[in-house]
Coordinates of C-alpha atoms in Angstrom, one line a residue:
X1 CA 24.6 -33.2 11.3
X2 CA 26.3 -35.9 13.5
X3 CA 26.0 -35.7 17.4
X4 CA 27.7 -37.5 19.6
X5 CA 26.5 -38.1 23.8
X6 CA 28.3 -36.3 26.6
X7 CA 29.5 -39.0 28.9
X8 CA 28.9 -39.4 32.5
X9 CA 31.2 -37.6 34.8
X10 CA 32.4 -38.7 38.0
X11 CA 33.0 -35.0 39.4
X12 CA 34.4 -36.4 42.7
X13 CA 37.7 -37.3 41.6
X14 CA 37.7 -33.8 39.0
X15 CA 37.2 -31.8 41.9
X16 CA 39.6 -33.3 43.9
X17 CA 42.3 -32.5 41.4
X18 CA 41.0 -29.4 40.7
X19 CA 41.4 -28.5 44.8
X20 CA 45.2 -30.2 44.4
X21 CA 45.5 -26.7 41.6
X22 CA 44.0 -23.8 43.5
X23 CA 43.0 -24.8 46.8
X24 CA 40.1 -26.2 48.5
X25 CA 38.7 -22.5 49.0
X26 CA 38.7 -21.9 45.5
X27 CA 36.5 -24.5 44.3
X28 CA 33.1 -24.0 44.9
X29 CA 30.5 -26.8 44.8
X30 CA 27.7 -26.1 47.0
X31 CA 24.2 -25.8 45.2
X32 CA 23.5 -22.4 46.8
X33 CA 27.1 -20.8 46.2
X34 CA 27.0 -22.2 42.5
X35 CA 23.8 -19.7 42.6
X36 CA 25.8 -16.7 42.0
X37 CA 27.2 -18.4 39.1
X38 CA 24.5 -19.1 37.1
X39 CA 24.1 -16.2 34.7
X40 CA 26.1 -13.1 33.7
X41 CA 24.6 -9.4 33.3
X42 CA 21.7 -11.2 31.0
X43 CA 20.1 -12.7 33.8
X44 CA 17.0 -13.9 32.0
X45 CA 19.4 -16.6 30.7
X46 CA 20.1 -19.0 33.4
X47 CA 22.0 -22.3 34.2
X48 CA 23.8 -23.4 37.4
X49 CA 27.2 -24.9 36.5
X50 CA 28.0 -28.1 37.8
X51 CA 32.0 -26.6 39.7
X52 CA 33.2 -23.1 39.5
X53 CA 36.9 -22.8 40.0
X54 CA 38.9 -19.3 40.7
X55 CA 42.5 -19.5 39.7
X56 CA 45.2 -17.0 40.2
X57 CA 48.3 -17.7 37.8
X58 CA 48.5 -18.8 34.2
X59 CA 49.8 -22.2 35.3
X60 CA 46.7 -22.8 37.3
X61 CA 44.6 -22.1 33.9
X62 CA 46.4 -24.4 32.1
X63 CA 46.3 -27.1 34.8
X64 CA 42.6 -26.8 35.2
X65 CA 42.0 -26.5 31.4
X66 CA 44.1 -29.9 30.7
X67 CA 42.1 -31.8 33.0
X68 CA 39.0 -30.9 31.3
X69 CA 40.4 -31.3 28.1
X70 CA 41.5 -35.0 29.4
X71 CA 38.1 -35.7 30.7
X72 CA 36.0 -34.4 28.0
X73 CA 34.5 -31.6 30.1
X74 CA 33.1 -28.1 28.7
X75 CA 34.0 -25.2 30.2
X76 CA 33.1 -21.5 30.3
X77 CA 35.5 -18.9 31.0
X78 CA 34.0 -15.9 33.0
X79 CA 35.7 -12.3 34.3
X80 CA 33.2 -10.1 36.4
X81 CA 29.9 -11.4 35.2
X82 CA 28.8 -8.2 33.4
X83 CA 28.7 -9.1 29.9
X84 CA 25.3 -8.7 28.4
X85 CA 24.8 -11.2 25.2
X86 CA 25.3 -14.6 27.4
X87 CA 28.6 -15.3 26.6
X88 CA 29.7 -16.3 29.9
X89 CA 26.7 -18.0 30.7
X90 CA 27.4 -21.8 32.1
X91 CA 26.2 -24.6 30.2
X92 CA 25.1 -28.0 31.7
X93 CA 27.7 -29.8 33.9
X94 CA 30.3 -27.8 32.7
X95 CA 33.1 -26.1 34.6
X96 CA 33.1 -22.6 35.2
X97 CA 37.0 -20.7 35.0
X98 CA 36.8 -17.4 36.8
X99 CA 39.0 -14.8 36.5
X100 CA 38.4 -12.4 39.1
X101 CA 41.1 -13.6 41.5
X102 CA 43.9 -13.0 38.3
X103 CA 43.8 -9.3 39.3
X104 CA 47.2 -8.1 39.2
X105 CA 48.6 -5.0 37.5
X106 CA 52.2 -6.8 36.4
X107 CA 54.0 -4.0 34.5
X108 CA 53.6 -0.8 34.3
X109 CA 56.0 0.3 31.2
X110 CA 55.4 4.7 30.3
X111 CA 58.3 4.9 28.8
X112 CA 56.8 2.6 25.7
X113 CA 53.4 3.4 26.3
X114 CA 52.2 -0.1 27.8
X115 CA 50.8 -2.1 30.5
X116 CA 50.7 -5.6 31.4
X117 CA 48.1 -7.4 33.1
X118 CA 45.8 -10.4 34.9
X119 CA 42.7 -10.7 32.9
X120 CA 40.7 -10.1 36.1
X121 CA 41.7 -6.7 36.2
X122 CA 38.9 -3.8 36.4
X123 CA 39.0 -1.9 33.4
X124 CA 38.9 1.2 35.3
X125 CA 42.3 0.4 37.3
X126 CA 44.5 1.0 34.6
X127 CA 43.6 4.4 34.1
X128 CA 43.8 5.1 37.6
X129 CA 47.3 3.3 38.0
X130 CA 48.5 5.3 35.2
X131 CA 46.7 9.2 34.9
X132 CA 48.9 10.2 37.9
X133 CA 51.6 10.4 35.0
X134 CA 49.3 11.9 32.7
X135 CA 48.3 8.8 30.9
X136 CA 44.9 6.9 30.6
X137 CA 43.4 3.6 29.1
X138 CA 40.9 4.7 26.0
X139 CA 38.0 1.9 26.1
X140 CA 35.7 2.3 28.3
X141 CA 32.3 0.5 28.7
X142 CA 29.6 2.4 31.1
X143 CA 30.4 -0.7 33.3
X144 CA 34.4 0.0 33.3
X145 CA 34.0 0.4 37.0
X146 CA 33.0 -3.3 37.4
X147 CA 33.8 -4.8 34.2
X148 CA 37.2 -7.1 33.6
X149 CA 40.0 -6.6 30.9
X150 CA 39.3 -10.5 29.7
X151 CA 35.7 -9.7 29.6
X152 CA 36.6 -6.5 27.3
X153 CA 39.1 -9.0 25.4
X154 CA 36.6 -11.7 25.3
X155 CA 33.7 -9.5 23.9
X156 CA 36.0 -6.6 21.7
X157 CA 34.0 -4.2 24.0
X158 CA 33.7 -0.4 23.3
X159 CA 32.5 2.9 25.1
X160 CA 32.3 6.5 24.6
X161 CA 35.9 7.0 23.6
X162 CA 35.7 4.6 21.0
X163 CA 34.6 7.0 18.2
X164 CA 38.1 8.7 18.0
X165 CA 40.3 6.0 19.7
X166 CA 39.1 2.3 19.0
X167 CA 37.7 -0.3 20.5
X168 CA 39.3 -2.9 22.5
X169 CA 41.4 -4.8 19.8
X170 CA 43.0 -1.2 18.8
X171 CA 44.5 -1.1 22.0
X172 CA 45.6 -5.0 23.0
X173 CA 49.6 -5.4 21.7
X174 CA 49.5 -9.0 22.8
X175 CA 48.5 -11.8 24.5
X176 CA 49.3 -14.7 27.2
X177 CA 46.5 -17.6 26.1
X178 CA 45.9 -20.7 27.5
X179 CA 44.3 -22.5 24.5
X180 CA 41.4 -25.6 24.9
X181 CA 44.1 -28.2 25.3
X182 CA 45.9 -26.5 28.2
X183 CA 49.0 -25.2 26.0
X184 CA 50.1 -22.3 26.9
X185 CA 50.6 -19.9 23.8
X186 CA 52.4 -15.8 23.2
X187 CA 50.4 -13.8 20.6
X188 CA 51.6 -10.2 19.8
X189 CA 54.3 -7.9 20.5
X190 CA 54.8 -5.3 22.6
X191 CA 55.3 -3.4 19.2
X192 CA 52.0 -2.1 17.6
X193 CA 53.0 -4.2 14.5
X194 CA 54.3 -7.6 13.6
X195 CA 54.6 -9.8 10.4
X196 CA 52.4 -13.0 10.3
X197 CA 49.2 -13.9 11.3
X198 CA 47.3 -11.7 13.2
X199 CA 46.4 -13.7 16.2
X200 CA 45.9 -11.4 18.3
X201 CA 43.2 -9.4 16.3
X202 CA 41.7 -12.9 16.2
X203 CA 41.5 -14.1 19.6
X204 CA 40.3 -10.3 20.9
X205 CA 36.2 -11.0 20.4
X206 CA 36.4 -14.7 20.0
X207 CA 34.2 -14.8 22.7
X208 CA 35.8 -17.4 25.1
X209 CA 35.5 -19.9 22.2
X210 CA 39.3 -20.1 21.3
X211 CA 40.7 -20.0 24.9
X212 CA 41.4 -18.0 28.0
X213 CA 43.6 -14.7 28.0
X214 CA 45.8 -15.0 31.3
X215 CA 47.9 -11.5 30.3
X216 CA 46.8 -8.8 28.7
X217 CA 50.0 -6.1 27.2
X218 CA 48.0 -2.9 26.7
X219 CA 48.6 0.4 25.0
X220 CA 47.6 3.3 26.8
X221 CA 47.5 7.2 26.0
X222 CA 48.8 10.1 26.9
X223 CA 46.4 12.8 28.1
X224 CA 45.1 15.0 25.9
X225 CA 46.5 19.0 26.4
X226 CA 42.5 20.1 26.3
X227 CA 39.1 18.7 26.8
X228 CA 35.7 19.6 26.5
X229 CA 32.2 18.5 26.6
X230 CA 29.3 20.0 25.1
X231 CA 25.7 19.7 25.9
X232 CA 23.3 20.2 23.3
X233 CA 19.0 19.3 24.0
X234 CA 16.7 19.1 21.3
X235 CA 13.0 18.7 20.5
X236 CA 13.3 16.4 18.2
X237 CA 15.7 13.3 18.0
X238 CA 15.5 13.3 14.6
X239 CA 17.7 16.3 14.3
X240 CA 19.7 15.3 17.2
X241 CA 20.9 12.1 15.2
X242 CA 21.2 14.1 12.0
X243 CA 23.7 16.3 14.0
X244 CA 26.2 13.7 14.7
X245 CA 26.6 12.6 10.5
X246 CA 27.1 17.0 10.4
X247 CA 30.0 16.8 12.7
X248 CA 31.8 14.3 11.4
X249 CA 30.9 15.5 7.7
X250 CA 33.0 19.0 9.2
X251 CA 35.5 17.2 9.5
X252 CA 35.8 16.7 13.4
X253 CA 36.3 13.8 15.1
X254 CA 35.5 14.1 18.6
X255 CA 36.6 11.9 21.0
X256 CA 32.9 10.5 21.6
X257 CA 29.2 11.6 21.0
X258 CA 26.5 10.5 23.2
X259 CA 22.5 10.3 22.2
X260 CA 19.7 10.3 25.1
X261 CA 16.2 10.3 24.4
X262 CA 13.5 11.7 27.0
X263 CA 12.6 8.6 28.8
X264 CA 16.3 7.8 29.6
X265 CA 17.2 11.5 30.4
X266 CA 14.2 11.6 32.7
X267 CA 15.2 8.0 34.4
X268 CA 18.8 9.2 35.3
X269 CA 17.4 12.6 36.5
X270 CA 15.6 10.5 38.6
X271 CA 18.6 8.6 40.2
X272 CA 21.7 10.4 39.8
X273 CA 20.0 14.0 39.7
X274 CA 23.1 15.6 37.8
X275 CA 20.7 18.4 37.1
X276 CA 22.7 18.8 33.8
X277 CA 19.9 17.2 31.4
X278 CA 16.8 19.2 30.5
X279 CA 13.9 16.7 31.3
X280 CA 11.9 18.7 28.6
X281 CA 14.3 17.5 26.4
X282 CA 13.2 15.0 23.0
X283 CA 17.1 14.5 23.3
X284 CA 20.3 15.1 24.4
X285 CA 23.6 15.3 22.8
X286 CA 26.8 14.8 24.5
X287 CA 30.4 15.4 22.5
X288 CA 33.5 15.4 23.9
X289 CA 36.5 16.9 21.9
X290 CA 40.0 17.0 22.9
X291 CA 43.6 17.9 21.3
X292 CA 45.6 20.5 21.3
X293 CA 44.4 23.7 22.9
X294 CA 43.7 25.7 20.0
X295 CA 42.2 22.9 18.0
X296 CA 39.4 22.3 20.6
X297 CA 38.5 26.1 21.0
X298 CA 37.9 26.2 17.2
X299 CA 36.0 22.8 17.3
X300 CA 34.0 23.9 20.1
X301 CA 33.0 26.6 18.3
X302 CA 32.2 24.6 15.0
X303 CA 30.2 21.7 16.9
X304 CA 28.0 24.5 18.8
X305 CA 27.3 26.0 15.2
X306 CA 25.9 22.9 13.7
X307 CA 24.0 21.9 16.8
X308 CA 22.5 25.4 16.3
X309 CA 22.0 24.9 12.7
X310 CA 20.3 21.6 13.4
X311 CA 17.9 23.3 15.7
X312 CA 19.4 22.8 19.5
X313 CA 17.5 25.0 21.6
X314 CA 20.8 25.6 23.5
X315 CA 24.3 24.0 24.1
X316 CA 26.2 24.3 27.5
X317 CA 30.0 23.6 27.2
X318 CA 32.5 22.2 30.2
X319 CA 36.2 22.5 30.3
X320 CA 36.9 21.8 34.1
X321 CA 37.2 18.4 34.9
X322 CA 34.8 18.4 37.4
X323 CA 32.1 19.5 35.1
X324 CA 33.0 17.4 32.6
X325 CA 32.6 14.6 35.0
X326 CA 28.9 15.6 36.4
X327 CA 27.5 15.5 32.2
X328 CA 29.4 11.9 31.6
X329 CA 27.8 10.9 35.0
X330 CA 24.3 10.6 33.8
X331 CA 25.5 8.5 30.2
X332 CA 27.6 6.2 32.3
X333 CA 24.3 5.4 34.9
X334 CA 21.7 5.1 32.2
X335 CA 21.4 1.6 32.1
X336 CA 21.3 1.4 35.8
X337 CA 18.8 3.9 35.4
X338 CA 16.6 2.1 33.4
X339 CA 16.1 -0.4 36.2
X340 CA 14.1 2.6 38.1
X341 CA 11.6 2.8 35.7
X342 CA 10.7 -0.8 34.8
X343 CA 10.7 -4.2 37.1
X344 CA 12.9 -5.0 34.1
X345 CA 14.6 -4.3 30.8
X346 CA 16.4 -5.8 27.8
X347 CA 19.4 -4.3 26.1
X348 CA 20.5 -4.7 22.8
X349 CA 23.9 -3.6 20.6
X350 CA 23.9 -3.3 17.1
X351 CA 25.1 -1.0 15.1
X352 CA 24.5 1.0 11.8
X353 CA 25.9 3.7 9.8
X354 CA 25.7 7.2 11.0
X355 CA 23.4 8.7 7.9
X356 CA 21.1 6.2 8.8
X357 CA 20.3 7.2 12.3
X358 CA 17.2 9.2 12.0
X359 CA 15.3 6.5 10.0
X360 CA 16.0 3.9 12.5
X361 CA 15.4 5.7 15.6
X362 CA 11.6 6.4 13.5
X363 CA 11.3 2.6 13.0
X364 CA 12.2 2.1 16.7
X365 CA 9.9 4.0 18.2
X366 CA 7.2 2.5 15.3
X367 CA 7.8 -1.2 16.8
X368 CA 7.8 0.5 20.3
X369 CA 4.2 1.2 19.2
X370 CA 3.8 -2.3 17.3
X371 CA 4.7 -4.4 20.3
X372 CA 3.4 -1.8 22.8
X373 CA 6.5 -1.8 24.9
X374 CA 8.8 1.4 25.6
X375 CA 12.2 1.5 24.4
X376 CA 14.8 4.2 25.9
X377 CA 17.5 5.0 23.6
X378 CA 20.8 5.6 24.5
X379 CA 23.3 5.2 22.5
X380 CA 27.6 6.2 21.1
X381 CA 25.7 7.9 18.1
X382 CA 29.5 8.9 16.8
X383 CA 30.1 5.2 15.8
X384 CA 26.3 4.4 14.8
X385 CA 26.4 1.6 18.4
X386 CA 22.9 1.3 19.5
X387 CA 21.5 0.4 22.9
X388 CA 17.8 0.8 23.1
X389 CA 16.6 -0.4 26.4
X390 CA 12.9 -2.2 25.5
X391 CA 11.2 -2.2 29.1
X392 CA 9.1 -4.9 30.1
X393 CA 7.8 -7.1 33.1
X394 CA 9.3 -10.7 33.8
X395 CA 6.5 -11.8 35.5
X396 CA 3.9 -11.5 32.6
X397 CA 3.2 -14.8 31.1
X398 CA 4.8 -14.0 27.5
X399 CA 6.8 -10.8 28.1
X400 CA 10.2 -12.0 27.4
X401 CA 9.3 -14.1 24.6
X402 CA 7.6 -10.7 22.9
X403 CA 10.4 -8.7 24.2
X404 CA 13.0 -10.9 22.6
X405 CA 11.3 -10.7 19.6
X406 CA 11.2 -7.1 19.3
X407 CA 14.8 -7.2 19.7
X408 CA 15.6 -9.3 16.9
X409 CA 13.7 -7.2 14.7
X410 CA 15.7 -3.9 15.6
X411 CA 18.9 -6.2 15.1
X412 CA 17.5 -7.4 11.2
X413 CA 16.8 -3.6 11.5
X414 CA 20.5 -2.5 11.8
X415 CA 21.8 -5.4 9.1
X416 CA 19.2 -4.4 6.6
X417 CA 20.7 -0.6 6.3
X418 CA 24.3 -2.1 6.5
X419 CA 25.1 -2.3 10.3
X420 CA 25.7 -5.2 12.5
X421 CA 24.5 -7.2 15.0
X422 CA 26.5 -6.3 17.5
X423 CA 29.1 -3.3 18.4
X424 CA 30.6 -4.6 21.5
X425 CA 28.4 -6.5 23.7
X426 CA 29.4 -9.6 21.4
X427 CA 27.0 -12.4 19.9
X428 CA 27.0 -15.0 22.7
X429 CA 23.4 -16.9 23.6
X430 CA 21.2 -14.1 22.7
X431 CA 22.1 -12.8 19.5
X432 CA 23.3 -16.3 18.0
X433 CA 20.2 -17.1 16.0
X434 CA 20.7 -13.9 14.2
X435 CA 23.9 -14.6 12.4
X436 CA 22.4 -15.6 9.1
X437 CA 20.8 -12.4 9.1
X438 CA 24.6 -11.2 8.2
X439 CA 26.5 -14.3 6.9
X440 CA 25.9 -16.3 4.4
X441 CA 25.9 -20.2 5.1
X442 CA 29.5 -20.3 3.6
X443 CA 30.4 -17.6 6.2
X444 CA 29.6 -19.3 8.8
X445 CA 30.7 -22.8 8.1
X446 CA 34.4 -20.9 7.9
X447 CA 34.0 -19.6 11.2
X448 CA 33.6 -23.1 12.7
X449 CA 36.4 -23.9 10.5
X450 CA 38.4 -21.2 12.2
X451 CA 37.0 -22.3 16.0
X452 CA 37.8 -25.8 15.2
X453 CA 41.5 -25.4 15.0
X454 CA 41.7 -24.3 18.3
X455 CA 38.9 -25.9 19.9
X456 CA 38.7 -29.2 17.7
X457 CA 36.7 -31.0 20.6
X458 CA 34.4 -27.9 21.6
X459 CA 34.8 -27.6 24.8
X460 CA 35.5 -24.0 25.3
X461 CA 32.1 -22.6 25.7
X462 CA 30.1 -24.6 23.1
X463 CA 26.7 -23.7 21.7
X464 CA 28.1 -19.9 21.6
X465 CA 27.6 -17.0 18.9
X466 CA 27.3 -19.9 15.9
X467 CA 23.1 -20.9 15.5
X468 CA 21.9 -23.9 16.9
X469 CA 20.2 -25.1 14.8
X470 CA 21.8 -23.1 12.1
X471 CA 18.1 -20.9 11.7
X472 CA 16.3 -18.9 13.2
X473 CA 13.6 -21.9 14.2
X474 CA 14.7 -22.4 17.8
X475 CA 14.0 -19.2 20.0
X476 CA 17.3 -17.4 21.3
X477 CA 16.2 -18.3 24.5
X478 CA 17.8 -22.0 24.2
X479 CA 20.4 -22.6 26.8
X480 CA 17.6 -21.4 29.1
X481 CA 15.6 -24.2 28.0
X482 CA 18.9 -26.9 28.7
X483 CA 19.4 -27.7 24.7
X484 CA 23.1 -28.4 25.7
X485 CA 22.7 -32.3 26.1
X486 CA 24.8 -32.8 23.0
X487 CA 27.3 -31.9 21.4
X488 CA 27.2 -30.6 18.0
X489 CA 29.9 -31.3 15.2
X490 CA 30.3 -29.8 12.1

């Protein structure tokens, strides 16, 4: 492997230009404002970056991105800061490009079932600017009320409507890129299909690695006729995940299905009080259904049967959106939750085929015993995404380091039965030294392949999702520890 040394950078005279593109105010420099900068929602990875800039138009981008490109300067892309894997965490004297000012809602098209807009955009305000005409956006993270559409572009991110509807890349027609040279590029159509190279499927999860989204064309829905959720509790979580492979074995495709175990019902009791969740509970299952009136009464009816069948002690349906509302509530603060009942916790994302659901919640909770840490599991069982939340103490001498650990084995967990590593919080810092658990070396040299014609000199957000070294010999934990001096080419 041939490295090469990052050269010294006069930031003076960068900054200055960098001022002459967004303004003065926009460039932020100070030690303690470059603080808030430092991590993203996996804040036991940490680095200060050495300039953040906040651009508003695609112009700027590409300005900003050329003079780095000119200067040999990395640089990290970054929306609202709640991605969980790393992947917008800064790297040594790099440059930091932040989104959150590119916030604008550009078109609004019903007529064809589309909507432009800034990458800074909450995920959240697009169904609010278009569910007044009866439409909505379908992905939505539990964090869709902070989170950023170039975030959700960046990381191919999910939620609990994902099961019947798609992730992210199912519902991105196109895209406005700035690539790592400061070209500005079109990907896409505003027609669902087009001939060619799929570069928009490509660049939707690349991480940040190819280049920076600066408009986003996406496809929304129209509301569905009828909806309803059903609650179902049950004494054993066993049964509960067996349930979910019966559904969709039916026949029925909900629009999502939702797994809590006890110690995460209990926490969001605890905080949100919905006073929806039995806290007797082993589990909870949540599924939502919607269609056509007709089609959800009989589903209803069908799902409550097999939750029955499967040994629910009782399901409780809603149809008024209010209600509906009150049982989402608790599933969309868990992981906030989970910060009541620990100083702190570690989240991971992989996923695994339905059938296989009761034999790896077993093995979860028998390396929660191993480790001697608890794990609340909360999960979108419909599409197999897991999320178990291991809880833990920073301050212990050791605890992350054991923590992480544990991690990585419920991640070679999920490969081993056929699942993945990830199911839409992405690869980033953390999960990186677990890619040869699921490619083969041949695998991944193509992926660098791939990242290389875009990003020939790596300088959009090196040292992410591909191994560094290309084992598992380093811990995770390596941009923490400031292995960025050089730059690695292969």
């Amino acid at each position: 492997m041939i490295t090469q040394e990052k050269p010294q950078i006069n930031w003076q005279p960068i900054i200055k230009q960098f001022a002459a593109i967004v303004g003065e105010k926009n460039v932020v420099q100070r030690r303690e404002e470059l603080l808030t900068y430092e991590c993203d929602g996996l804040t036991s990875y940490r680095q200060r970056p050495a300039v953040v800039v906040l651009p508003r138009t695609t112009e700027q981008v590409a300005a900003l991105v050329k003079i780095c490109d000119l200067n040999q300067i990395t640089w990290v892309a970054r929306g609202a800061g709640t991605g969980l894997s790393g992947g917008a965490l800064p790297i040594e004297n790099c440059v930091l490009i932040v989104t959150a000012l590119m916030n604008k809602i550009l078109q609004i098209d019903l007529e064809n079932q589309r909507v432009v807009v800034q990458p800074g955009v909450i995920n959240n305000w697009v169904t609010q600017a278009v569910s007044g005409a009866g439409f909505y956006y379908a992905p939505d993270p539990s964090s869709q009320i902070v989170c950023s559409i170039g975030g959700n572009v960046a990381e191919n991110s999910g939620g609990v409507h994902c099961l019947k509807y798609g992730v992210t890349t199912n519902h991105v027609l196109g895209l406005k890129l700035v690539l790592p040279d400061g070209s500005i590029v079109d990907t896409g159509s505003f027609v669902p299909e087009m001939p060619g190279y799929d570069l928009t499927g490509l660049f939707v999860g690349s991480e940040g690695t190819l280049g920076i989204a600066t408009e986003i064309t996406l496809r929304i829905l129209k509301t569905a006729e009828s909806i309803c959720v059903l609650l179902a509790d049950f004494t054993n979580i066993e049964a509960c995940g067996a349930t979910v492979s019966d559904i969709i074995s039916a026949g029925i495709i909900p629009a999502g299905m939702e797994i809590m175990d006890n110690l995460s019902i209990n926490a969001v009791e605890d905080v949100v009080a919905t006073g929806c969740y039995p806290r007797d509970a082993t589990a909870i299952l949540l599924v939502e259904i919607d269609g056509l009136e007709v089609e959800v009464a009989t589903n209803k009816k069908r799902i409550a049967e097999i939750c029955q069948k499967n040994g629910a002690r009782s399901t409780t349906t809603a149809n008024d959106p209010e209600t509906r509302l009150k049982f989402w509530k608790g599933r969309k603060a868990a992981f906030a939750a989970a910060g009541h009942m620990s100083p702190d916790y570690y989240v991971q994302d992989g996923v695994i085929p339905r059938t296989q659901l009761p034999y790896i919640l077993r093995e979860i909770e028998a390396l929660s015993d191993k480790y001697g840490y608890r794990i609340a599991n909360v999960f979108h069982a419909g599409d197999g995404n897991l999320h178990p939340l291991v809880l833990y103490d920073n301050s212990v001498p050791g605890a992350l380091e054991k923590v992480e650990e544990l991690g990585g084995d419920i991640l070679k967990l999920c490969v081993k039965v056929g699942g993945s590593l990830s199911g839409e919080h992405g690869i980033g810092a953390d999960k990186k030294c677990y890619m040869p658990q699921m490619f083969t070396e041949t695998d991944l040299e193509t992926m660098q392949w791939v990242r290389k014609v875009f990003n020939p000199k790596d300088l959009a957000n090196p040292g992410k999702i591909f191994p560094t070294p290309r084992t598992c010999g380093e811990a995770a934990r390596a941009q923490a520890e400031k292995k960025f001096e050089k730059v690695e080419l292969f």
